[in-house]
Coordinates of C-alpha atoms and ligand atoms in Angstrom, one line a residue:
M1 CA -14.8 -19.1 10.1
T2 CA -13.7 -20.3 13.5
L3 CA -10.1 -19.5 14.1
T4 CA -8.1 -22.4 15.6
G5 CA -4.7 -20.9 15.7
Y6 CA -3.1 -24.0 14.0
L7 CA -0.3 -23.9 11.6
L8 CA -1.4 -25.0 8.1
I9 CA 1.0 -27.5 6.7
G10 CA -0.3 -28.9 3.5
A11 CA -3.7 -30.3 4.3
H12 CA -2.8 -30.7 8.0
E13 CA -3.7 -28.5 11.0
V14 CA -0.7 -28.6 13.2
A15 CA -0.8 -27.6 16.9
A16 CA 1.9 -25.5 18.6
T17 CA 5.4 -27.1 19.1
A18 CA 7.2 -24.0 20.2
G19 CA 4.7 -21.9 22.3
T20 CA 1.8 -19.7 21.3
M21 CA 0.9 -16.1 21.0
K22 CA -2.3 -14.0 21.0
A23 CA -3.0 -11.2 18.5
L24 CA -2.8 -7.7 19.9
N25 CA -5.5 -5.1 19.2
P26 CA -3.2 -2.1 19.0
A27 CA -6.1 0.3 19.3
T28 CA -7.0 -0.9 22.8
N29 CA -3.7 -2.4 23.7
T30 CA -5.4 -5.7 24.6
T31 CA -5.0 -9.2 23.4
I32 CA -7.5 -11.0 21.3
E33 CA -8.5 -14.8 21.3
P34 CA -7.5 -17.4 20.3
D35 CA -4.0 -18.7 20.9
F36 CA -1.9 -19.0 17.7
A37 CA 0.6 -21.8 17.4
F38 CA 4.3 -21.3 16.9
G39 CA 6.3 -23.9 15.0
G40 CA 9.9 -24.7 14.7
V41 CA 12.5 -26.4 12.5
A42 CA 10.5 -29.7 12.4
E43 CA 7.5 -27.9 10.9
V44 CA 9.7 -26.1 8.3
N45 CA 11.1 -29.5 7.4
L46 CA 7.6 -31.0 7.0
A47 CA 6.3 -28.1 4.9
A48 CA 9.4 -28.0 2.7
Q49 CA 9.3 -31.8 2.1
L50 CA 5.6 -31.5 1.1
A51 CA 6.3 -28.5 -1.1
D52 CA 9.1 -30.4 -2.9
D53 CA 6.8 -33.5 -3.3
A54 CA 4.2 -31.2 -4.8
F55 CA 6.6 -29.5 -7.2
D56 CA 6.6 -31.7 -10.3
S57 CA 2.9 -32.1 -10.5
F58 CA 2.1 -28.5 -9.8
N59 CA 4.7 -27.2 -12.2
N60 CA 3.2 -29.4 -14.9
T61 CA -0.5 -28.5 -14.3
S62 CA -2.1 -27.4 -17.5
L63 CA -2.4 -23.6 -17.9
D64 CA -6.2 -23.9 -17.5
E65 CA -6.0 -26.0 -14.4
R66 CA -3.6 -23.6 -12.7
A67 CA -5.7 -20.6 -13.7
A68 CA -8.8 -22.2 -12.3
F69 CA -7.0 -22.8 -9.0
L70 CA -6.1 -19.1 -8.8
E71 CA -9.7 -18.1 -9.6
R72 CA -10.9 -20.4 -6.8
I73 CA -8.6 -18.5 -4.4
A74 CA -10.1 -15.3 -5.6
D75 CA -13.6 -16.5 -5.1
G76 CA -12.7 -17.7 -1.6
L77 CA -11.3 -14.3 -0.8
D78 CA -14.5 -12.6 -2.0
A79 CA -16.5 -14.9 0.2
V80 CA -14.6 -14.0 3.4
A81 CA -14.1 -10.3 2.6
P82 CA -16.4 -8.9 5.4
E83 CA -15.0 -11.3 8.0
L84 CA -11.4 -10.8 6.9
G85 CA -11.9 -7.0 6.9
Q86 CA -13.2 -7.1 10.5
R87 CA -10.6 -9.4 12.0
T88 CA -7.8 -7.6 10.2
S89 CA -9.1 -4.3 11.5
L90 CA -9.0 -5.6 15.1
E91 CA -5.4 -6.7 14.6
T92 CA -4.1 -3.6 12.8
G93 CA -6.1 -0.6 13.8
L94 CA -6.8 0.0 10.1
P95 CA -10.4 0.7 9.1
A96 CA -12.5 -2.5 8.2
A97 CA -14.0 -0.9 5.1
Q98 CA -10.5 -0.2 3.8
L99 CA -9.4 -3.7 4.5
E100 CA -12.5 -5.1 2.8
A101 CA -11.4 -3.1 -0.3
E102 CA -7.9 -4.5 0.1
T103 CA -9.4 -8.0 0.1
A104 CA -11.1 -7.2 -3.2
K105 CA -7.8 -6.0 -4.5
A106 CA -6.1 -9.3 -3.4
A107 CA -8.9 -11.3 -5.1
T108 CA -8.4 -9.2 -8.3
Q109 CA -4.7 -9.9 -8.3
F110 CA -5.4 -13.7 -8.3
R111 CA -7.8 -13.2 -11.2
Q112 CA -5.3 -11.1 -13.1
F113 CA -2.6 -13.8 -12.6
A114 CA -5.2 -16.4 -13.8
T115 CA -5.3 -14.4 -17.1
V116 CA -1.5 -14.3 -17.2
V117 CA -1.4 -18.0 -16.8
R118 CA -4.0 -18.7 -19.5
Q119 CA -2.2 -16.3 -21.9
G120 CA 0.9 -18.5 -21.4
R121 CA 3.3 -15.6 -22.4
F122 CA 5.2 -16.1 -19.1
R123 CA 6.6 -19.2 -20.6
Q124 CA 8.5 -17.0 -23.1
A125 CA 8.4 -19.9 -25.5
T126 CA 11.3 -19.5 -28.0
I127 CA 12.2 -21.7 -30.9
D128 CA 15.4 -21.8 -33.0
P129 CA 14.5 -24.5 -35.5
A130 CA 17.2 -27.0 -36.7
Q131 CA 19.3 -25.9 -39.6
P132 CA 20.7 -29.2 -40.9
E133 CA 22.3 -27.6 -43.9
R134 CA 24.1 -24.8 -42.1
Q135 CA 27.8 -24.5 -42.7
P136 CA 30.3 -25.0 -41.3
R137 CA 28.3 -26.9 -38.8
P138 CA 24.5 -27.8 -38.7
R139 CA 22.4 -26.3 -36.0
M140 CA 20.2 -28.6 -33.8
D141 CA 16.7 -27.7 -32.9
H142 CA 16.8 -25.5 -29.7
R143 CA 13.6 -24.7 -27.8
M144 CA 13.4 -22.6 -24.6
Q145 CA 10.6 -22.1 -22.1
K146 CA 10.5 -20.8 -18.5
I147 CA 9.6 -23.1 -15.7
A148 CA 8.9 -22.6 -12.0
L149 CA 11.9 -22.1 -9.8
G150 CA 10.9 -24.6 -7.1
P151 CA 9.3 -24.3 -3.7
V152 CA 9.5 -20.7 -2.3
A153 CA 9.3 -19.1 1.1
I154 CA 7.3 -15.9 1.4
F155 CA 7.6 -13.4 4.3
G156 CA 4.4 -11.4 4.4
A157 CA 4.4 -7.7 5.2
S158 CA 2.9 -6.1 8.3
N159 CA 1.7 -2.9 6.7
F160 CA -0.7 -4.2 4.0
P161 CA -2.0 -7.2 5.9
I162 CA -4.0 -8.6 3.0
S163 CA -2.6 -7.6 -0.3
Y164 CA 1.1 -8.0 0.7
S165 CA 0.5 -10.9 3.1
V166 CA -0.6 -14.5 3.0
A167 CA -2.9 -14.0 0.0
G168 CA -0.8 -11.1 -1.4
G169 CA 0.9 -10.5 -4.7
D170 CA 3.9 -12.6 -3.8
T171 CA 1.8 -15.6 -3.2
A172 CA -0.4 -15.0 -6.3
S173 CA 2.6 -14.6 -8.6
A174 CA 4.5 -17.5 -7.2
L175 CA 1.5 -19.9 -7.5
A176 CA 0.9 -18.5 -11.0
A177 CA 4.5 -19.4 -11.9
G178 CA 4.0 -23.0 -10.6
C179 CA 5.9 -22.7 -7.4
P180 CA 4.6 -24.3 -4.2
V181 CA 4.5 -21.7 -1.5
I182 CA 5.3 -21.7 2.2
V183 CA 4.2 -18.5 3.9
K184 CA 5.9 -17.2 7.0
A185 CA 2.9 -15.4 8.4
H186 CA 3.5 -12.0 10.1
N187 CA 2.7 -12.1 13.8
A188 CA 1.1 -8.6 13.6
H189 CA -2.1 -10.2 12.1
P190 CA -2.3 -13.9 12.9
G191 CA -6.1 -14.2 12.6
A192 CA -6.2 -12.5 9.3
S193 CA -3.4 -14.8 8.2
E194 CA -5.3 -17.9 9.2
I195 CA -8.5 -16.7 7.3
M196 CA -6.4 -16.2 4.1
G197 CA -4.4 -19.4 4.7
R198 CA -7.6 -21.5 5.0
V199 CA -9.0 -20.0 1.8
I200 CA -5.8 -21.1 -0.1
Q201 CA -5.7 -24.5 1.6
R202 CA -9.3 -25.1 0.6
A203 CA -8.7 -24.0 -3.0
V204 CA -5.7 -26.5 -3.2
E205 CA -8.0 -29.3 -2.1
E206 CA -10.9 -28.4 -4.3
S207 CA -8.6 -28.1 -7.3
G208 CA -7.3 -31.6 -6.7
L209 CA -3.7 -30.4 -6.3
H210 CA -1.0 -31.9 -4.1
E211 CA -1.4 -30.7 -0.6
G212 CA 2.1 -29.4 -0.5
V213 CA 1.3 -26.6 -2.9
F214 CA 0.6 -24.3 0.1
S215 CA 1.6 -24.2 3.8
M216 CA 1.5 -21.4 6.4
L217 CA 3.9 -21.3 9.3
R218 CA 4.3 -19.0 12.3
G219 CA 7.2 -18.6 14.7
G220 CA 8.1 -16.8 17.8
G221 CA 11.6 -15.5 16.8
N222 CA 14.0 -15.6 13.9
E223 CA 14.4 -19.4 14.1
I224 CA 11.6 -20.3 11.8
G225 CA 12.5 -17.7 9.1
E226 CA 16.1 -18.7 9.2
A227 CA 15.2 -22.4 8.9
L228 CA 13.1 -21.6 5.9
V229 CA 15.8 -19.6 4.1
D230 CA 18.4 -22.3 5.0
H231 CA 16.3 -25.2 3.8
P232 CA 17.8 -27.0 0.9
L233 CA 14.4 -27.7 -0.7
I234 CA 13.6 -24.0 -0.8
K235 CA 14.7 -22.4 -4.0
G236 CA 13.7 -18.7 -3.6
V237 CA 12.5 -16.2 -1.0
T238 CA 10.4 -13.0 -1.1
F239 CA 10.3 -10.5 1.8
T240 CA 8.6 -7.2 2.5
G241 CA 9.7 -5.3 5.6
S242 CA 12.7 -3.6 7.2
E243 CA 16.1 -3.2 5.6
A244 CA 17.7 -4.9 8.6
G245 CA 15.4 -8.0 8.4
G246 CA 15.5 -8.2 4.6
M247 CA 19.3 -8.0 4.4
A248 CA 19.8 -10.5 7.2
L249 CA 17.8 -13.0 5.2
F250 CA 19.4 -12.0 1.9
R251 CA 22.9 -12.5 3.3
R252 CA 21.9 -15.8 4.9
A253 CA 20.6 -17.1 1.6
Q254 CA 23.9 -16.2 -0.1
Q255 CA 25.8 -18.2 2.5
R256 CA 24.0 -21.4 1.8
P257 CA 26.1 -24.1 0.1
D258 CA 23.6 -23.5 -2.8
P259 CA 22.8 -19.8 -2.7
I260 CA 19.2 -18.9 -3.8
P261 CA 17.6 -15.7 -5.0
V262 CA 16.0 -13.5 -2.3
F263 CA 13.7 -10.7 -3.5
T264 CA 13.4 -8.2 -0.7
E265 CA 11.3 -5.0 -0.8
M266 CA 12.6 -2.8 2.1
T267 CA 12.7 0.9 2.2
S268 CA 11.9 4.0 0.1
V269 CA 11.2 7.7 0.8
N270 CA 9.7 8.3 -2.6
P271 CA 11.0 11.8 -3.1
T272 CA 8.7 14.4 -4.7
F273 CA 10.4 17.2 -6.7
V274 CA 8.3 20.4 -7.2
L275 CA 9.7 22.3 -10.1
P276 CA 9.5 26.1 -10.2
A277 CA 6.6 26.8 -12.7
A278 CA 4.4 24.1 -11.0
L279 CA 5.2 25.6 -7.6
A280 CA 4.2 29.1 -8.7
A281 CA 1.1 27.9 -10.4
R282 CA -0.2 25.5 -7.7
G283 CA 2.0 25.3 -4.7
G284 CA -0.9 25.1 -2.3
A285 CA -2.6 22.3 -4.2
V286 CA 0.7 20.3 -4.3
G287 CA 1.3 20.8 -0.6
D288 CA -2.3 19.7 0.1
G289 CA -2.1 16.6 -2.1
F290 CA 1.3 15.6 -0.7
G291 CA -0.1 16.0 2.9
E292 CA -3.0 13.8 2.1
R293 CA -0.9 11.0 0.6
M294 CA 1.8 11.1 3.3
L295 CA -0.9 10.3 5.9
V296 CA -2.6 7.3 4.2
N297 CA -2.4 4.2 6.4
V298 CA -0.9 6.4 9.1
G299 CA 2.1 6.8 6.9
Q300 CA 2.9 3.1 7.0
A301 CA 3.1 2.5 3.3
C302 CA 6.2 1.7 1.2
L303 CA 5.0 4.3 -1.3
K304 CA 4.4 7.0 1.2
P305 CA 5.7 10.3 -0.3
A306 CA 8.1 11.1 2.6
I307 CA 10.4 13.9 1.3
L308 CA 9.2 17.0 -0.6
L309 CA 11.9 19.0 -2.3
V310 CA 11.1 22.5 -3.4
I311 CA 13.2 25.3 -4.8
D312 CA 12.4 28.4 -2.8
G313 CA 10.4 30.9 -4.8
P314 CA 6.8 31.9 -5.7
G315 CA 4.4 29.3 -4.3
Y316 CA 6.7 28.0 -1.6
T317 CA 4.8 29.7 1.2
E318 CA 1.4 28.4 -0.1
L319 CA 2.8 24.9 -0.3
R320 CA 4.2 25.0 3.2
Q321 CA 1.0 26.4 4.6
A322 CA -1.2 23.8 2.9
L323 CA 1.0 21.0 4.2
I324 CA 1.0 22.3 7.7
A325 CA -2.8 22.6 7.6
R326 CA -3.1 18.9 6.5
V327 CA -0.8 17.7 9.3
E328 CA -2.3 19.8 12.0
T329 CA -5.8 18.6 11.2
M330 CA -4.8 14.9 11.3
H331 CA -5.9 13.0 14.4
A332 CA -3.3 10.7 15.9
R333 CA -4.2 7.1 14.7
T334 CA -3.2 3.7 15.8
M335 CA -0.1 2.3 14.3
L336 CA 0.3 -1.3 13.3
T337 CA 2.4 -2.7 16.1
P338 CA 4.1 -1.4 19.3
G339 CA 7.5 -2.1 17.5
I340 CA 6.6 0.1 14.5
W341 CA 5.4 2.8 16.9
K342 CA 8.6 2.7 18.8
S343 CA 10.7 2.8 15.6
Y344 CA 8.7 5.8 14.4
S345 CA 9.2 7.7 17.6
E346 CA 12.9 7.0 17.7
N347 CA 13.5 7.8 14.0
L348 CA 11.6 11.1 14.3
E349 CA 13.8 12.1 17.2
R350 CA 16.9 11.1 15.1
R351 CA 15.7 13.2 12.3
K352 CA 15.3 16.2 14.6
G353 CA 18.8 15.5 16.0
A354 CA 20.1 15.7 12.5
G355 CA 19.0 19.3 12.2
A356 CA 15.4 19.1 10.9
E357 CA 13.0 21.6 12.4
H358 CA 9.6 20.3 13.6
I359 CA 7.2 22.8 12.2
A360 CA 3.8 21.0 12.6
A361 CA 2.2 18.3 14.6
G362 CA -1.1 16.5 14.3
G363 CA -3.5 15.8 17.2
N364 CA -2.2 14.3 20.4
A365 CA -2.1 10.5 20.9
Q366 CA -5.0 9.0 22.8
G367 CA -4.1 5.3 22.7
A368 CA -0.8 3.7 23.6
W369 CA 0.3 3.1 20.0
D370 CA -1.2 6.2 18.3
G371 CA 1.1 7.8 15.8
Q372 CA 1.1 11.6 15.9
A373 CA 1.6 13.3 12.5
A374 CA 4.7 15.4 12.1
L375 CA 6.1 17.8 9.5
L376 CA 9.8 18.7 9.6
V377 CA 11.7 21.2 7.5
V378 CA 15.3 21.4 6.6
D379 CA 17.3 23.5 4.1
G380 CA 19.0 22.0 1.1
A381 CA 22.6 22.6 2.4
R382 CA 21.8 20.7 5.6
M383 CA 20.2 17.8 3.6
L384 CA 23.4 17.6 1.5
A385 CA 25.6 17.6 4.6
D386 CA 23.8 14.7 6.4
A387 CA 22.7 11.7 4.3
S388 CA 20.8 10.3 7.3
L389 CA 18.1 12.9 6.6
S390 CA 17.3 10.9 3.4
E391 CA 16.4 7.8 5.4
E392 CA 12.8 6.5 5.8
V393 CA 10.8 7.4 8.9
F394 CA 8.1 4.8 8.7
G395 CA 4.9 6.5 10.0
P396 CA 2.9 9.7 9.6
A397 CA 5.9 12.1 9.1
A398 CA 7.4 13.9 6.2
L399 CA 10.4 16.2 5.5
L400 CA 10.0 19.4 3.5
V401 CA 13.4 20.4 2.0
R402 CA 13.8 24.1 1.1
V403 CA 16.3 24.0 -1.8
S404 CA 18.3 27.1 -2.8
D405 CA 18.6 26.5 -6.6
V406 CA 18.5 24.0 -9.4
E407 CA 22.1 22.8 -8.9
Q408 CA 21.4 22.1 -5.3
L409 CA 18.2 20.2 -6.3
I410 CA 20.2 18.0 -8.7
A411 CA 22.9 17.4 -6.1
I412 CA 20.3 16.3 -3.5
A413 CA 18.6 14.0 -6.1
K414 CA 22.0 12.4 -6.7
Q415 CA 22.4 11.7 -3.0
F416 CA 19.3 9.5 -2.7
R417 CA 19.8 5.8 -2.4
G418 CA 17.6 3.5 -4.5
Q419 CA 13.9 4.2 -4.4
L420 CA 10.6 2.5 -5.4
S421 CA 9.3 5.7 -6.9
A422 CA 10.0 9.4 -7.5
T423 CA 7.6 12.1 -8.5
M424 CA 8.0 15.4 -10.4
Q425 CA 5.4 18.1 -10.2
I426 CA 5.8 20.1 -13.4
D427 CA 4.2 22.6 -15.7
S428 CA 5.2 23.1 -19.4
A429 CA 7.9 25.7 -18.5
D430 CA 9.6 23.1 -16.3
H431 CA 10.2 20.5 -19.0
A432 CA 13.8 21.5 -19.6
L433 CA 14.7 21.0 -15.9
A434 CA 12.6 17.9 -15.7
A435 CA 14.6 16.5 -18.7
R436 CA 17.8 17.2 -16.7
L437 CA 16.4 15.5 -13.6
L438 CA 15.1 12.5 -15.4
P439 CA 18.3 10.6 -15.9
V440 CA 19.3 11.2 -12.3
L441 CA 16.0 9.7 -11.2
E442 CA 16.1 6.8 -13.7
R443 CA 19.3 5.6 -12.2
R444 CA 17.8 5.6 -8.7
T445 CA 14.2 4.5 -8.9
G446 CA 11.8 1.9 -10.3
R447 CA 9.0 4.3 -11.2
I448 CA 8.8 8.0 -12.1
V449 CA 5.5 9.8 -11.7
I450 CA 4.5 13.1 -13.2
N451 CA 1.9 15.3 -11.6
A452 CA 0.4 12.7 -9.3
F453 CA 1.7 10.7 -6.3
A454 CA 3.1 7.2 -6.3
H455 CA 0.5 5.9 -3.9
P456 CA -1.8 4.0 -4.7
Q457 CA 0.0 1.5 -6.9
E458 CA -1.7 0.1 -10.0
V459 CA -1.5 -3.7 -10.4
S460 CA -1.1 -4.1 -14.1
Y461 CA 1.2 -5.2 -16.8
A462 CA 3.4 -2.1 -16.8
S463 CA 3.5 -1.8 -13.0
I464 CA 6.9 -1.6 -11.4
H465 CA 7.2 -1.9 -7.6
G466 CA 11.0 -2.2 -7.4
G467 CA 14.1 -0.2 -7.7
P468 CA 17.8 -0.1 -6.9
F469 CA 19.0 -1.1 -3.4
P470 CA 17.8 -0.5 -0.7
A471 CA 14.3 -0.2 -2.2
T472 CA 14.9 -3.8 -3.2
S473 CA 17.7 -6.3 -3.2
D474 CA 17.3 -6.9 -7.0
S475 CA 16.4 -4.0 -9.2
R476 CA 15.8 -6.2 -12.2
F477 CA 12.4 -7.3 -10.9
T478 CA 9.1 -5.9 -9.6
S479 CA 7.2 -7.3 -6.6
V480 CA 3.8 -5.9 -7.9
G481 CA 2.2 -6.3 -11.3
M482 CA 2.0 -9.0 -13.8
T483 CA 5.7 -9.2 -14.5
S484 CA 6.4 -10.0 -10.8
I485 CA 5.9 -13.6 -11.9
E486 CA 9.4 -13.4 -13.5
R487 CA 11.0 -13.7 -10.0
F488 CA 9.8 -17.3 -9.8
L489 CA 10.8 -18.5 -13.2
R490 CA 13.9 -19.9 -14.8
P491 CA 14.7 -20.8 -18.4
V492 CA 15.3 -24.3 -19.6
C493 CA 16.5 -25.1 -23.1
Y494 CA 15.4 -28.4 -24.9
Q495 CA 17.8 -29.4 -27.6
G496 CA 17.1 -31.9 -30.3
F497 CA 13.8 -33.1 -28.7
P498 CA 11.3 -35.3 -30.4
D499 CA 7.8 -33.7 -30.4
D500 CA 6.2 -36.1 -28.0
L501 CA 8.8 -35.3 -25.3
L502 CA 8.5 -31.5 -25.7
P503 CA 6.5 -29.5 -23.2
E504 CA 3.1 -28.2 -24.4
A505 CA 4.4 -24.6 -25.0
L506 CA 7.1 -25.8 -27.4
K507 CA 5.3 -28.5 -29.4
H508 CA 5.5 -28.2 -33.2
E509 CA 1.7 -27.8 -33.6
N510 CA 1.6 -25.0 -31.0
P511 CA -1.6 -26.6 -29.4
R512 CA -2.2 -23.7 -27.0
D513 CA -1.9 -21.1 -29.8
L514 CA 0.8 -19.3 -27.9
W515 CA 2.8 -16.3 -29.1
R516 CA 6.3 -17.7 -29.6
L517 CA 9.6 -16.2 -30.7
T518 CA 10.6 -18.4 -33.7
D519 CA 13.9 -17.6 -35.2
G520 CA 13.7 -14.2 -33.6
E521 CA 10.2 -13.3 -34.9
L522 CA 7.2 -13.2 -32.7
S523 CA 4.3 -15.3 -34.1
K524 CA 1.8 -18.0 -33.4
A525 CA 3.4 -20.4 -35.8
Ligands
NAP601 P1 10.5 -6.8 9.8 O1 10.9 -6.6 11.2 O2 11.5 -6.6 8.8 O3 9.8 -8.3 9.7 C1 9.2 -8.7 8.6 C2 9.1 -10.3 8.6 O4 10.4 -10.8 8.5 C3 8.5 -10.8 10.0 O5 7.8 -11.9 9.7 C4 9.8 -11.1 10.8 O6 9.6 -12.1 11.7 C5 10.7 -11.6 9.7 N1 12.1 -11.3 10.0 C6 12.7 -10.1 10.1 N2 14.0 -10.2 10.4 C7 14.3 -11.5 10.4 C8 15.5 -12.3 10.6 N3 16.6 -11.7 10.9 N4 15.4 -13.6 10.6 C9 14.2 -14.2 10.4 N5 13.1 -13.6 10.2 C10 13.1 -12.2 10.2 O7 9.3 -5.8 9.4 P2 8.0 -5.3 10.2 O8 7.8 -6.1 11.5 O9 6.9 -5.4 9.3 O10 8.2 -3.8 10.6 C11 9.4 -3.3 11.2 C12 10.0 -2.1 10.4 O11 10.1 -2.4 9.0 C13 9.1 -0.9 10.4 O12 9.2 -0.1 11.5 C14 9.5 -0.2 9.1 O13 10.6 0.6 9.4 C15 9.9 -1.3 8.2 N6 8.9 -1.6 7.2 C16 9.0 -1.1 6.0 C17 8.1 -1.4 5.0 C18 8.2 -0.7 3.7 O14 7.4 -1.0 2.8 N7 9.2 0.1 3.4 C19 7.1 -2.2 5.2 C20 7.0 -2.8 6.5 C21 7.9 -2.5 7.4 P3 9.3 -11.7 13.3 O15 8.1 -10.8 13.2 O16 8.9 -13.0 13.9 O17 10.5 -11.1 13.7

């Protein structure tokens, strides 16, 4: 595919109106062709109007039509996988083979959502039949289904440049729900964004859908993102990135004359608790496993296990040594962007300034934006005294916390802010302590993992990639997995409707053979 650098607004290719940029190859610190267009408020207005124009027809596509559209996108992603992997690798410093696998994961997500659409359960069809004889007052027929929220704006992430980006889970779940999508592409991978954007644009056309179902914009500052969040035709926003960026957009959306939901996924340290029997039995293996996972993607993963809490005792030395060995054998590797490298370096220094001791370092940096692995250690009392030690350091660093006893472990667990995940390494003799820790973790995290690590994340029906603030801005929803579609739906009740005016999911004959809740009972009646 020849990259043009244009903005993709509906079926149109739009040239720059607010300057251009080139992609940066962070491994060589050199720019890559071509120029990529920046747009401004006028382009936001155009994309939002097209999305609004597309809404009614897209929201009312048949389930089969919409599923076929999602499958077309999946096929398109498969077709560009090698090219997308190579371009994304140049723009991110991540290995091409890994990115090709990420493309396959993105395609799979679209196919999974096609299945969700065909099953139709997301409609949550619910029927309370009329009770004309009811006393003291008859009940009218009430029927409820979920419909799409409206056009939505999606801010792609920098760190998973395919599966959390233009063709990522947010886009897949929003389109599955029936929401036209406007992506604000991340400037860290503009070429990759264009390849994915063109795949979706082509699928819109080949599916015979309104062109406004998908647009992709790019901007040189906050203006374009702010205009998207402010636009009266935009009815929801998703975001993956920093807490500062996510909360700025969240607050902005709440200040609109008509506030809209903003689903942000921001920061998490994914604490790992090693309980005493597990430590004694396999401290070395736990340290080694943790070390391997903390370094995946140069530590630039929302699910990176970043803090390891261990009650001092048998197995501690083995765990610490295994972790040190992992870190020391890690070569410095290119980080995604100069900005992320700078934040990593500053946050690491801040953590040292807060009293953490730097006990192991990986290989020295060769390139300008190479991140050097780091292991720091701190004792439990210090951790309790300074909550800043519980904050994320986005990059290949982790903090080992040497805890004095069970009470201190529970106190530290209570100090954590909201998390995407928490892990317990346990043996059978640890179950009583695990049961004590469990309610503390349930209140603070979206996923609890036993004897494994949170990364990688499954994309399935029970997946939860969410959690209390600041992991996300709305702990009731997940941004990954099949139920992530719920972010883009809202309920509508149809009261006293004749059958011919009812939507398909609620018709008396149940033509799609959907599971429906009728008078409180699940059936296909
Ligand atoms: P970011 O700075 O939050 O930016 C994410 C996206 O939101 C970009 O497209 C950005 O546009 C836009 N944006 C941010 N603030 C905005 C604002 N106030 N108004 C309008 N648009 C705004 O995230 P990043 O560039 O990916 O990485 C920066 C830091 O975020 C990292 O160092 C890391 O600490 C954190 N991060 C965390 C995770 C995680 O999963 N926990 C993932 C990624 C990043 P521009 O690029 O045009 O500014």
